[in-house]
Short mmCIF file of C-alpha atoms (C1' of nucleotides) in Angstrom, two decimals:
data_model
loop_
_atom_site.label_atom_id
_atom_site.label_comp_id
_atom_site.label_asym_id
_atom_site.label_seq_id
_atom_site.Cartn_x
_atom_site.Cartn_y
_atom_site.Cartn_z
CA MET A 11 9.16 -4.21 -62.26
CA SER A 12 5.64 -4.11 -61.13
CA VAL A 13 6.45 -4.01 -57.22
CA SER A 14 3.11 -3.30 -55.56
CA GLU A 15 1.93 -3.05 -52.11
CA LYS A 16 0.80 -6.66 -52.61
CA ASN A 17 4.59 -7.42 -52.57
CA GLN A 18 4.60 -7.88 -49.06
CA PRO A 19 1.57 -9.97 -47.48
CA GLU A 20 3.85 -10.81 -44.23
CA ALA A 21 3.24 -7.12 -43.58
CA SER A 22 -0.19 -7.36 -44.11
CA GLU A 23 -1.01 -9.92 -41.56
CA VAL A 24 -2.36 -7.51 -38.64
CA ARG A 25 -3.46 -10.53 -36.42
CA GLU A 26 0.29 -11.49 -36.77
CA ARG A 27 1.64 -7.88 -36.12
CA ILE A 28 -0.10 -7.88 -33.53
CA LEU A 29 0.82 -11.55 -31.80
CA ASP A 30 4.52 -10.30 -32.46
CA ALA A 31 4.55 -7.18 -31.13
CA ALA A 32 2.44 -8.38 -27.75
CA GLU A 33 5.15 -11.21 -27.38
CA GLU A 34 8.52 -8.63 -27.54
CA LEU A 35 6.58 -5.95 -24.54
CA PHE A 36 5.29 -8.85 -22.58
CA ALA A 37 8.47 -10.42 -22.46
CA GLU A 38 10.08 -7.33 -21.78
CA GLN A 39 7.48 -5.52 -19.58
CA GLY A 40 5.31 -8.43 -17.98
CA PHE A 41 1.60 -8.96 -18.61
CA ASP A 42 0.02 -6.14 -16.58
CA ALA A 43 2.91 -3.88 -17.36
CA VAL A 44 1.86 -3.89 -21.04
CA SER A 45 -0.96 -1.85 -22.19
CA LEU A 46 -2.49 -2.41 -25.42
CA ARG A 47 -1.75 1.19 -26.79
CA GLN A 48 2.02 -0.04 -26.44
CA ILE A 49 1.22 -2.77 -28.36
CA THR A 50 -0.41 -1.20 -31.10
CA THR A 51 1.51 1.48 -31.52
CA ARG A 52 4.24 -0.90 -32.45
CA ALA A 53 3.01 -3.40 -34.77
CA GLU A 54 1.51 -0.18 -36.18
CA VAL A 55 -1.99 -0.98 -36.09
CA ASN A 56 -5.44 0.31 -34.75
CA LEU A 57 -5.88 0.03 -31.24
CA ALA A 58 -8.78 -0.96 -31.59
CA ALA A 59 -7.31 -4.17 -33.81
CA VAL A 60 -6.74 -6.11 -30.37
CA ASN A 61 -10.17 -6.24 -29.44
CA TYR A 62 -11.87 -7.16 -32.78
CA TYR A 63 -9.02 -9.88 -33.66
CA PHE A 64 -8.65 -11.58 -30.01
CA GLY A 65 -12.13 -9.99 -27.65
CA SER A 66 -9.83 -8.65 -25.04
CA LYS A 67 -6.32 -8.02 -24.18
CA GLY A 68 -6.80 -11.34 -21.58
CA GLY A 69 -7.49 -13.38 -25.33
CA LEU A 70 -4.27 -12.13 -26.63
CA VAL A 71 -2.16 -13.15 -23.48
CA VAL A 72 -3.17 -16.71 -24.25
CA GLU A 73 -2.86 -17.06 -28.12
CA VAL A 74 0.93 -15.10 -27.58
CA LEU A 75 1.60 -18.28 -24.74
CA ALA A 76 0.52 -20.48 -27.07
CA ARG A 77 2.27 -19.63 -30.10
CA VAL A 78 5.26 -20.05 -27.84
CA VAL A 79 4.85 -23.18 -25.90
CA GLY A 80 3.29 -24.96 -28.14
CA PRO A 81 6.27 -25.76 -30.22
CA ILE A 82 8.30 -26.09 -27.84
CA ASN A 83 5.99 -28.84 -25.94
CA GLN A 84 5.37 -30.57 -29.88
CA ARG A 85 9.56 -31.06 -29.78
CA ARG A 86 9.17 -32.43 -26.24
CA LEU A 87 6.81 -35.30 -27.39
CA GLN A 88 8.89 -35.80 -31.02
CA MET A 89 12.14 -36.58 -28.86
CA LEU A 90 10.91 -38.58 -26.38
CA ASP A 91 8.65 -40.18 -29.36
CA GLU A 92 12.14 -41.09 -30.61
CA ALA A 93 14.11 -42.19 -27.41
CA GLU A 94 11.32 -44.46 -26.60
CA THR A 95 11.21 -45.86 -30.37
CA GLN A 96 15.27 -46.18 -29.74
CA ALA A 97 14.76 -47.84 -26.66
CA ALA A 98 12.44 -50.65 -28.33
CA GLY A 99 10.05 -51.02 -25.55
CA GLN A 100 13.55 -50.65 -23.24
CA ALA A 101 13.26 -47.88 -20.41
CA VAL A 102 14.94 -45.11 -21.58
CA GLU A 103 18.47 -43.38 -20.01
CA VAL A 104 17.41 -40.57 -17.26
CA GLU A 105 19.89 -38.08 -19.25
CA THR A 106 18.05 -39.03 -22.16
CA ILE A 107 14.53 -38.01 -21.16
CA LEU A 108 16.00 -34.82 -19.36
CA ALA A 109 17.45 -33.87 -22.76
CA ALA A 110 14.20 -34.17 -24.10
CA VAL A 111 12.69 -31.57 -21.80
CA PHE A 112 15.01 -28.92 -21.97
CA ARG A 113 16.29 -29.48 -25.17
CA PRO A 114 13.37 -28.13 -27.15
CA VAL A 115 13.69 -24.38 -24.35
CA ILE A 116 17.26 -24.19 -25.20
CA VAL A 117 16.74 -24.22 -29.19
CA SER A 118 13.89 -22.29 -28.78
CA MET A 119 16.44 -19.33 -26.88
CA ASN A 120 18.92 -19.79 -29.67
CA GLU A 121 16.79 -18.73 -32.47
CA SER A 122 17.57 -15.07 -31.70
CA GLU A 123 18.38 -12.75 -28.75
CA HIS A 124 14.62 -11.72 -29.06
CA SER A 125 13.60 -15.54 -28.26
CA ARG A 126 15.71 -16.23 -25.79
CA GLN A 127 14.23 -13.11 -23.68
CA VAL A 128 10.70 -13.73 -24.45
CA VAL A 129 10.94 -17.25 -23.55
CA MET A 130 12.91 -16.04 -20.29
CA LYS A 131 10.38 -14.12 -19.34
CA LEU A 132 7.43 -15.98 -20.69
CA ALA A 133 8.77 -18.80 -18.22
CA GLY A 134 9.08 -16.25 -15.39
CA ARG A 135 4.61 -15.20 -15.58
CA CYS A 136 4.31 -19.23 -16.36
CA MET A 137 5.47 -19.61 -12.50
CA SER A 138 4.25 -16.66 -10.40
CA GLU A 139 0.70 -16.49 -12.93
CA ALA A 140 0.46 -20.05 -13.76
CA GLY A 141 -3.22 -20.61 -11.92
CA SER A 142 -4.93 -16.89 -13.20
CA GLU A 143 -3.85 -16.55 -16.64
CA MET A 144 -4.00 -19.13 -19.60
CA PRO A 145 -7.12 -20.97 -17.68
CA GLU A 146 -7.45 -24.21 -19.65
CA ALA A 147 -5.51 -24.13 -23.56
CA MET A 148 -2.06 -24.08 -21.44
CA ARG A 149 -3.24 -26.65 -18.83
CA ARG A 150 -4.32 -29.24 -21.19
CA LEU A 151 -0.69 -28.98 -23.34
CA PHE A 152 1.31 -29.02 -20.36
CA ARG A 153 -0.67 -31.88 -18.79
CA GLU A 154 0.34 -34.02 -21.96
CA VAL A 155 3.83 -33.49 -21.69
CA ALA A 156 3.61 -34.34 -18.01
CA ASP A 157 2.15 -37.57 -18.19
CA ARG A 158 4.52 -38.63 -20.98
CA PHE A 159 7.79 -37.70 -18.94
CA CYS A 160 6.35 -39.23 -15.75
CA ALA A 161 5.32 -42.07 -17.50
CA SER A 162 8.65 -42.50 -19.05
CA LEU A 163 10.44 -41.53 -15.57
CA SER A 164 8.57 -44.03 -14.07
CA LYS A 165 10.03 -47.05 -16.35
CA ALA A 166 13.88 -45.30 -16.15
CA LEU A 167 13.47 -45.47 -12.13
CA PRO A 168 11.44 -48.39 -10.78
CA ARG A 169 12.74 -47.52 -7.51
CA LEU A 170 10.87 -44.28 -6.82
CA SER A 171 6.83 -44.26 -5.87
CA ALA A 172 4.70 -42.84 -8.27
CA ALA A 173 4.15 -39.89 -5.77
CA GLU A 174 7.90 -39.83 -5.62
CA VAL A 175 8.13 -40.00 -9.58
CA PHE A 176 5.74 -36.81 -9.20
CA TRP A 177 7.76 -34.76 -6.44
CA ARG A 178 10.99 -35.16 -8.66
CA MET A 179 9.23 -33.58 -11.51
CA HIS A 180 8.43 -30.81 -10.21
CA PHE A 181 11.87 -30.01 -8.59
CA THR A 182 13.11 -30.65 -12.11
CA ILE A 183 10.92 -28.54 -13.52
CA GLY A 184 11.90 -26.03 -10.78
CA SER A 185 15.76 -26.47 -11.58
CA MET A 186 14.98 -25.77 -15.25
CA LEU A 187 12.20 -22.26 -14.87
CA TYR A 188 14.65 -20.88 -12.20
CA ALA A 189 18.01 -21.17 -14.07
CA LEU A 190 16.07 -19.80 -17.14
CA THR A 191 14.31 -16.85 -15.76
CA GLN A 192 17.43 -16.29 -12.89
CA HIS A 193 20.11 -16.50 -15.67
CA GLU A 194 21.37 -13.24 -14.93
CA THR A 195 20.99 -12.87 -10.82
CA LEU A 196 23.37 -16.10 -10.90
CA VAL A 197 26.05 -14.24 -13.63
CA LEU A 198 25.76 -11.30 -11.47
CA LEU A 199 26.19 -13.38 -8.07
CA SER A 200 28.67 -15.46 -8.83
CA ASP A 201 31.20 -12.63 -9.86
CA GLY A 202 32.21 -13.81 -13.36
CA LYS A 203 32.45 -18.16 -12.02
CA VAL A 204 29.88 -17.78 -14.41
CA LEU A 205 29.29 -16.74 -17.69
CA ALA A 206 26.36 -15.42 -19.73
CA ASP A 207 25.46 -16.32 -23.25
CA ASP A 208 27.21 -20.96 -22.45
CA ALA A 209 23.41 -22.36 -23.11
CA GLU A 210 25.16 -25.53 -23.87
CA LYS A 211 26.84 -25.12 -20.04
CA ALA A 212 23.55 -24.68 -18.39
CA LEU A 213 22.54 -27.44 -19.96
CA GLU A 214 25.16 -29.89 -18.76
CA GLU A 215 24.87 -28.84 -15.42
CA LEU A 216 21.37 -28.95 -15.38
CA VAL A 217 21.07 -32.22 -16.71
CA ALA A 218 24.09 -33.47 -14.46
CA PHE A 219 22.09 -31.98 -11.34
CA THR A 220 18.76 -33.08 -11.94
CA ALA A 221 19.85 -36.49 -12.69
CA GLY A 222 21.40 -36.65 -9.24
CA GLY A 223 18.31 -35.63 -7.71
CA LEU A 224 16.56 -38.45 -9.58
CA ARG A 225 18.69 -41.01 -8.81
CA ALA A 226 19.01 -40.29 -5.27
CA GLN A 227 18.13 -41.97 -2.54
CA ASN A 228 14.86 -42.80 -1.50
CA ALA A 229 13.67 -40.08 1.29
CA LYS A 230 13.22 -42.32 4.82
CA GLU A 231 10.00 -44.67 4.53
CA GLY A 232 10.52 -46.57 7.87
CA ALA A 233 9.10 -43.14 9.45
CA GLY A 234 5.92 -43.32 11.15
CA LYS A 235 3.31 -40.91 9.87
CA MET B 26 -13.43 1.41 34.55
CA SER B 27 -11.94 4.31 32.66
CA VAL B 28 -12.00 2.14 29.37
CA SER B 29 -10.70 4.96 26.55
CA GLU B 30 -9.60 4.82 23.30
CA LYS B 31 -6.03 4.89 24.09
CA ASN B 32 -6.85 1.16 25.12
CA GLN B 33 -6.14 -0.03 22.08
CA PRO B 34 -2.53 0.59 21.38
CA GLU B 35 -2.19 -1.72 18.61
CA ALA B 36 -5.15 -0.35 16.32
CA SER B 37 -3.92 3.07 16.10
CA GLU B 38 -0.71 2.31 14.21
CA VAL B 39 -1.51 2.93 10.84
CA ARG B 40 1.66 2.15 9.22
CA GLU B 41 1.11 -1.21 10.83
CA ARG B 42 -2.48 -2.09 9.37
CA ILE B 43 -1.27 -0.63 6.03
CA LEU B 44 1.53 -3.66 5.38
CA ASP B 45 -0.79 -6.28 6.91
CA ALA B 46 -3.21 -5.39 4.67
CA ALA B 47 -1.23 -4.60 1.82
CA GLU B 48 0.38 -8.73 2.51
CA GLU B 49 -2.60 -10.34 2.47
CA LEU B 50 -3.87 -8.71 -0.81
CA PHE B 51 -0.17 -8.79 -2.78
CA ALA B 52 -0.40 -12.51 -1.63
CA GLU B 53 -3.56 -13.05 -2.94
CA GLN B 54 -3.57 -10.66 -6.06
CA GLY B 55 0.15 -9.56 -7.21
CA PHE B 56 1.56 -6.68 -6.81
CA ASP B 57 0.20 -4.71 -10.05
CA ALA B 58 -3.37 -6.27 -9.56
CA VAL B 59 -3.57 -4.65 -5.96
CA SER B 60 -4.40 -1.01 -5.72
CA LEU B 61 -3.59 1.34 -3.30
CA ARG B 62 -7.56 1.74 -2.62
CA GLN B 63 -8.48 -1.72 -1.66
CA ILE B 64 -5.47 -1.40 0.68
CA THR B 65 -6.61 1.23 2.59
CA THR B 66 -10.18 0.17 2.62
CA ARG B 67 -9.15 -3.43 4.41
CA ALA B 68 -6.71 -1.44 6.33
CA GLU B 69 -9.71 0.83 7.15
CA VAL B 70 -7.52 4.11 6.85
CA ASN B 71 -7.16 6.82 4.40
CA LEU B 72 -6.28 6.51 1.26
CA ALA B 73 -3.51 9.40 1.67
CA ALA B 74 -1.81 7.42 4.43
CA VAL B 75 0.03 5.53 2.37
CA ASN B 76 1.86 7.74 0.49
CA TYR B 77 2.82 9.48 3.78
CA TYR B 78 3.79 6.25 5.03
CA PHE B 79 5.47 5.08 2.38
CA GLY B 80 6.27 7.75 0.02
CA SER B 81 4.54 5.84 -2.94
CA LYS B 82 3.06 2.45 -3.90
CA GLY B 83 6.71 0.78 -4.79
CA GLY B 84 8.09 2.30 -1.14
CA LEU B 85 5.11 -0.03 0.29
CA VAL B 86 6.35 -3.35 -1.83
CA VAL B 87 9.73 -2.94 -0.96
CA GLU B 88 8.80 -2.60 2.73
CA VAL B 89 5.98 -5.64 2.69
CA LEU B 90 8.80 -8.00 1.31
CA ALA B 91 11.76 -7.05 3.52
CA ARG B 92 9.15 -7.34 6.20
CA VAL B 93 8.03 -11.58 5.06
CA VAL B 94 11.88 -11.95 4.15
CA GLY B 95 13.98 -10.35 6.51
CA PRO B 96 12.48 -12.67 9.03
CA ILE B 97 12.99 -16.22 7.18
CA ASN B 98 16.76 -15.12 6.39
CA GLN B 99 17.62 -14.38 9.67
CA ARG B 100 16.82 -17.71 10.75
CA ARG B 101 18.78 -19.31 8.01
CA LEU B 102 21.73 -17.64 8.96
CA GLN B 103 21.23 -18.73 12.75
CA MET B 104 20.62 -22.63 11.54
CA LEU B 105 24.15 -22.49 9.76
CA ASP B 106 25.83 -20.64 12.72
CA GLU B 107 25.17 -23.09 14.75
CA ALA B 108 25.36 -26.34 12.34
CA GLU B 109 28.68 -25.25 11.43
CA THR B 110 29.71 -24.56 15.58
CA GLN B 111 28.62 -27.87 15.82
CA ALA B 112 30.78 -28.89 13.53
CA ALA B 113 33.93 -27.31 14.28
CA GLY B 114 36.02 -26.06 11.80
CA GLN B 115 34.89 -29.66 9.29
CA ALA B 116 32.52 -29.53 6.70
CA VAL B 117 28.62 -29.04 7.31
CA GLU B 118 26.64 -32.01 5.99
CA VAL B 119 25.06 -31.04 3.23
CA GLU B 120 21.63 -32.22 3.92
CA THR B 121 21.96 -29.93 7.10
CA ILE B 122 23.27 -26.97 4.77
CA LEU B 123 19.90 -27.67 2.74
CA ALA B 124 18.00 -27.97 6.06
CA ALA B 125 18.86 -24.68 7.45
CA VAL B 126 17.93 -23.07 3.43
CA PHE B 127 14.25 -24.63 3.89
CA ARG B 128 13.39 -24.98 7.01
CA PRO B 129 12.41 -21.26 7.77
CA VAL B 130 10.47 -21.08 4.89
CA ILE B 131 8.32 -24.37 6.34
CA VAL B 132 8.17 -22.57 9.61
CA SER B 133 7.45 -19.21 8.25
CA MET B 134 4.75 -20.79 6.39
CA ASN B 135 3.19 -23.22 8.91
CA GLU B 136 2.70 -19.85 11.61
CA SER B 137 -0.83 -19.54 10.11
CA GLU B 138 -3.17 -19.71 6.70
CA HIS B 139 -2.01 -16.87 6.28
CA SER B 140 1.67 -17.25 6.44
CA ARG B 141 1.65 -19.84 3.90
CA GLN B 142 -0.64 -18.48 1.70
CA VAL B 143 1.74 -15.23 1.70
CA VAL B 144 5.09 -16.73 1.51
CA MET B 145 4.03 -19.18 -1.41
CA LYS B 146 2.26 -15.66 -3.47
CA LEU B 147 5.48 -13.83 -2.46
CA ALA B 148 7.84 -16.31 -3.47
CA GLY B 149 6.02 -16.57 -6.69
CA ARG B 150 6.64 -13.02 -7.00
CA CYS B 151 9.86 -12.79 -6.74
CA MET B 152 11.02 -15.28 -8.92
CA SER B 153 9.40 -12.97 -12.19
CA GLU B 154 9.61 -10.00 -10.74
CA ALA B 155 13.44 -10.19 -9.15
CA GLY B 156 14.87 -7.14 -11.75
CA SER B 157 12.28 -4.80 -11.71
CA GLU B 158 10.28 -4.81 -7.81
CA MET B 159 12.72 -4.75 -5.26
CA PRO B 160 15.36 -2.50 -6.50
CA GLU B 161 18.37 -2.92 -3.52
CA ALA B 162 17.03 -3.39 -0.24
CA MET B 163 16.14 -6.98 -0.95
CA ARG B 164 19.29 -7.89 -2.92
CA ARG B 165 21.59 -7.14 -0.48
CA LEU B 166 19.53 -9.52 1.75
CA PHE B 167 19.84 -12.43 -0.48
CA ARG B 168 23.80 -12.14 -1.26
CA GLU B 169 24.63 -12.13 2.37
CA VAL B 170 22.59 -15.58 2.91
CA ALA B 171 23.64 -16.22 -0.91
CA ASP B 172 27.39 -16.32 0.27
CA ARG B 173 27.54 -17.48 3.59
CA PHE B 174 25.42 -20.73 2.14
CA CYS B 175 27.99 -21.18 -0.73
CA ALA B 176 30.98 -21.33 1.09
CA SER B 177 29.35 -23.62 2.91
CA LEU B 178 28.49 -25.46 0.37
CA SER B 179 32.26 -25.17 -0.92
CA LYS B 180 33.18 -26.83 1.94
CA ALA B 181 30.54 -29.90 2.40
CA LEU B 182 31.55 -30.42 -1.55
CA PRO B 183 35.25 -29.67 -2.20
CA ARG B 184 34.42 -31.52 -5.53
CA LEU B 185 32.75 -29.33 -7.43
CA SER B 186 34.47 -26.15 -8.98
CA ALA B 187 33.32 -22.76 -7.67
CA ALA B 188 31.01 -22.24 -10.87
CA GLU B 189 29.66 -25.56 -9.92
CA VAL B 190 28.60 -24.63 -6.66
CA PHE B 191 26.52 -21.63 -7.80
CA TRP B 192 24.94 -23.58 -10.18
CA ARG B 193 23.71 -26.19 -8.08
CA MET B 194 22.74 -23.67 -5.55
CA HIS B 195 21.36 -21.86 -8.24
CA PHE B 196 18.93 -25.12 -9.64
CA THR B 197 18.46 -25.98 -5.23
CA ILE B 198 16.90 -22.83 -5.20
CA GLY B 199 14.84 -22.97 -8.03
CA SER B 200 13.22 -26.66 -6.68
CA MET B 201 12.14 -25.11 -3.80
CA LEU B 202 10.40 -22.15 -4.88
CA TYR B 203 8.61 -23.96 -7.82
CA ALA B 204 8.10 -26.30 -4.89
CA LEU B 205 6.73 -23.94 -2.73
CA THR B 206 4.65 -22.03 -5.81
CA GLN B 207 3.51 -24.65 -7.83
CA HIS B 208 2.23 -27.05 -4.84
CA GLU B 209 -1.00 -26.80 -5.82
CA THR B 210 -0.51 -27.98 -9.78
CA LEU B 211 1.40 -31.15 -8.42
CA VAL B 212 -1.52 -32.34 -6.15
CA LEU B 213 -3.71 -32.03 -9.05
CA LEU B 214 -1.81 -33.60 -11.51
CA SER B 215 -0.64 -36.03 -9.29
CA ASP B 216 -3.99 -37.58 -8.95
CA GLY B 217 -3.72 -38.06 -5.35
CA LYS B 218 -0.41 -39.67 -4.94
CA VAL B 219 0.79 -36.07 -4.09
CA LEU B 220 -0.85 -34.77 -0.78
CA ALA B 221 -1.76 -31.13 0.10
CA ASP B 222 -0.73 -29.61 3.47
CA ASP B 223 2.34 -32.33 4.61
CA ALA B 224 4.93 -29.93 4.66
CA GLU B 225 7.28 -32.41 6.35
CA LYS B 226 7.09 -34.68 3.42
CA ALA B 227 7.55 -31.97 1.13
CA LEU B 228 10.60 -30.89 2.96
CA GLU B 229 11.93 -34.63 2.68
CA GLU B 230 11.56 -35.00 -0.76
CA LEU B 231 12.88 -31.97 -1.33
CA VAL B 232 16.11 -32.84 0.89
CA ALA B 233 16.14 -35.95 -0.79
CA PHE B 234 16.29 -34.54 -4.30
CA THR B 235 18.32 -31.46 -4.11
CA ALA B 236 20.78 -33.29 -2.18
CA GLY B 237 21.56 -35.86 -5.35
CA GLY B 238 21.61 -33.22 -7.22
CA LEU B 239 24.54 -31.66 -5.36
CA ARG B 240 26.27 -34.72 -4.93
CA ALA B 241 26.23 -35.91 -8.78
CA GLN B 242 29.39 -36.86 -10.86
CA ASN B 243 30.17 -33.58 -12.52
CA ALA B 244 29.08 -32.51 -16.08
CA LYS B 245 31.51 -33.81 -18.39
CA GLU B 246 34.64 -31.98 -18.50
CA GLY B 247 36.84 -33.38 -20.93
CA ALA B 248 34.93 -31.61 -23.96
CA GLY B 249 36.77 -29.45 -26.00
CA LYS B 250 35.04 -25.89 -26.17
"C1'" DG C 18 -12.17 -5.35 -42.06
"C1'" DT C 19 -10.37 -1.27 -40.60
"C1'" DC C 20 -10.14 3.08 -38.75
"C1'" DT C 21 -11.25 7.47 -35.63
"C1'" DA C 22 -13.41 9.03 -31.30
"C1'" DT C 23 -15.01 8.47 -27.30
"C1'" DA C 24 -17.09 6.49 -23.57
"C1'" DA C 25 -16.76 4.60 -19.03
"C1'" DC C 26 -13.78 4.27 -15.64
"C1'" DT C 27 -9.41 2.79 -12.73
"C1'" DA C 28 -4.72 4.01 -11.48
"C1'" DG C 29 -1.82 7.02 -7.87
"C1'" DA C 30 -0.42 11.03 -6.27
"C1'" DT C 31 -1.16 15.80 -3.78
"C1'" DA C 32 -2.99 20.19 -2.35
"C1'" DG C 33 -4.69 22.21 1.44
"C1'" DA C 34 -8.33 21.81 5.01
"C1'" DC C 35 -8.81 20.16 10.12
"C1'" DG D 11 -1.04 13.33 11.76
"C1'" DT D 12 -4.89 12.74 9.69
"C1'" DC D 13 -8.44 13.93 6.20
"C1'" DT D 14 -11.42 15.15 2.01
"C1'" DA D 15 -11.37 16.26 -2.26
"C1'" DT D 16 -9.58 16.47 -6.79
"C1'" DC D 17 -5.72 16.21 -10.42
"C1'" DT D 18 -3.31 13.82 -13.59
"C1'" DA D 19 -2.55 10.09 -16.45
"C1'" DG D 20 -3.62 6.21 -17.89
"C1'" DT D 21 -6.25 2.06 -18.82
"C1'" DT D 22 -9.49 -1.44 -21.73
"C1'" DA D 23 -13.30 -1.45 -24.67
"C1'" DT D 24 -16.83 0.16 -27.73
"C1'" DA D 25 -19.99 2.77 -31.22
"C1'" DG D 26 -20.34 4.16 -35.06
"C1'" DA D 27 -17.83 6.59 -39.77
"C1'" DC D 28 -15.64 4.63 -43.58
#
DNA sequence: GTCTATAACTAGATAGAC
DNA sequence: GTCTATCTAGTTATAGAC
């Protein structure tokens, strides 16, 4: 057979190899802790290639984040679209909305052990470095999904004021991110009562908790400012 | 008057000045981003003093964290003690337990604008770097409060299994931390519907949401594995 | 487009004078 | 205890050969 080097088209894509290696290393150690040398060594490309393709380390970080978060947010919007179409103008059930937020993350994490690590760690970074890293690119992506889910939740929970919907959506995201990033801590603290690697159980519990929180009695309103 | 240099006892405490400067800088920029040179410059002490007093940068980080988190956790335990004493053997109300978790953080933040920044940023860092930094010192501090609150919540919510209490306490912490760290994002996204600088309102909303989540219907249990 | 080589810089840590 | 001076090792980024 005429097996030439051109037989591996994916391996020739230096850019992709850099993104793959960076994704892994960022997930393992965080953005700051990883050097371009580590990335290019693992990717088996030259050090200078990073600056050639991404301009700087910061540019690489943004592209890695976008590549992970983009598909998740797309799937979220898609699930919400389907739910709203099916509801035919009526409000979508709270649990269904929540599933559209959470499920795509679980799906991404279940693609591989590596994906699980990446999503977890990147979620953690997003929590603490929301302002500094990802200057705008990511902001807009999140803004779109936030607006859509906010509108859907407002319809499902007409008793809540607009401000309250914002607050509670915020708490919901917090619950999700903390569950994602600190799952190992939870397993550790619980002395075996909470099992690792049971994503479906985690999703169930998360939906139950956040649905309860979203539906909760309003905070006292009569109190004077 | 015999005003000698010994008139400023606080200024001679090099160790304290380092901790103060490090706390501010870590809060502003994160642990990694701050160099020992920045810290010692702001503290107006010599570069070598950090290694003299704390052994290494890592040792300094641990002490800064402990100094911020320690008082908060002490106040939490104290509030829970008081509530349990008053309940005289009966279960403490969920909202009261939650206030004992949240209130001390608000109190610490309200001590000064600087405190607010510090607690916010350090909370963020704790979320994303829980494993790497603070190897054990902090772990034990958090473990104690986690155990106490877990027990109290189990008593208040007898319908929940031990595992469910863990899950929901976890989500509760996540809601709190996200509210703390991403409050500015929320203010921004809400277009003025959520106001900054209203810690009491934030506390009310947080308690309402998490109490609702904690009391929510159990996740479906009959489903086969 | 891809590489080598290196520039230009900053980091944390420490030895040894005072 | 506190300082200066320096060491070693790491970083990002780039100029220029191929």
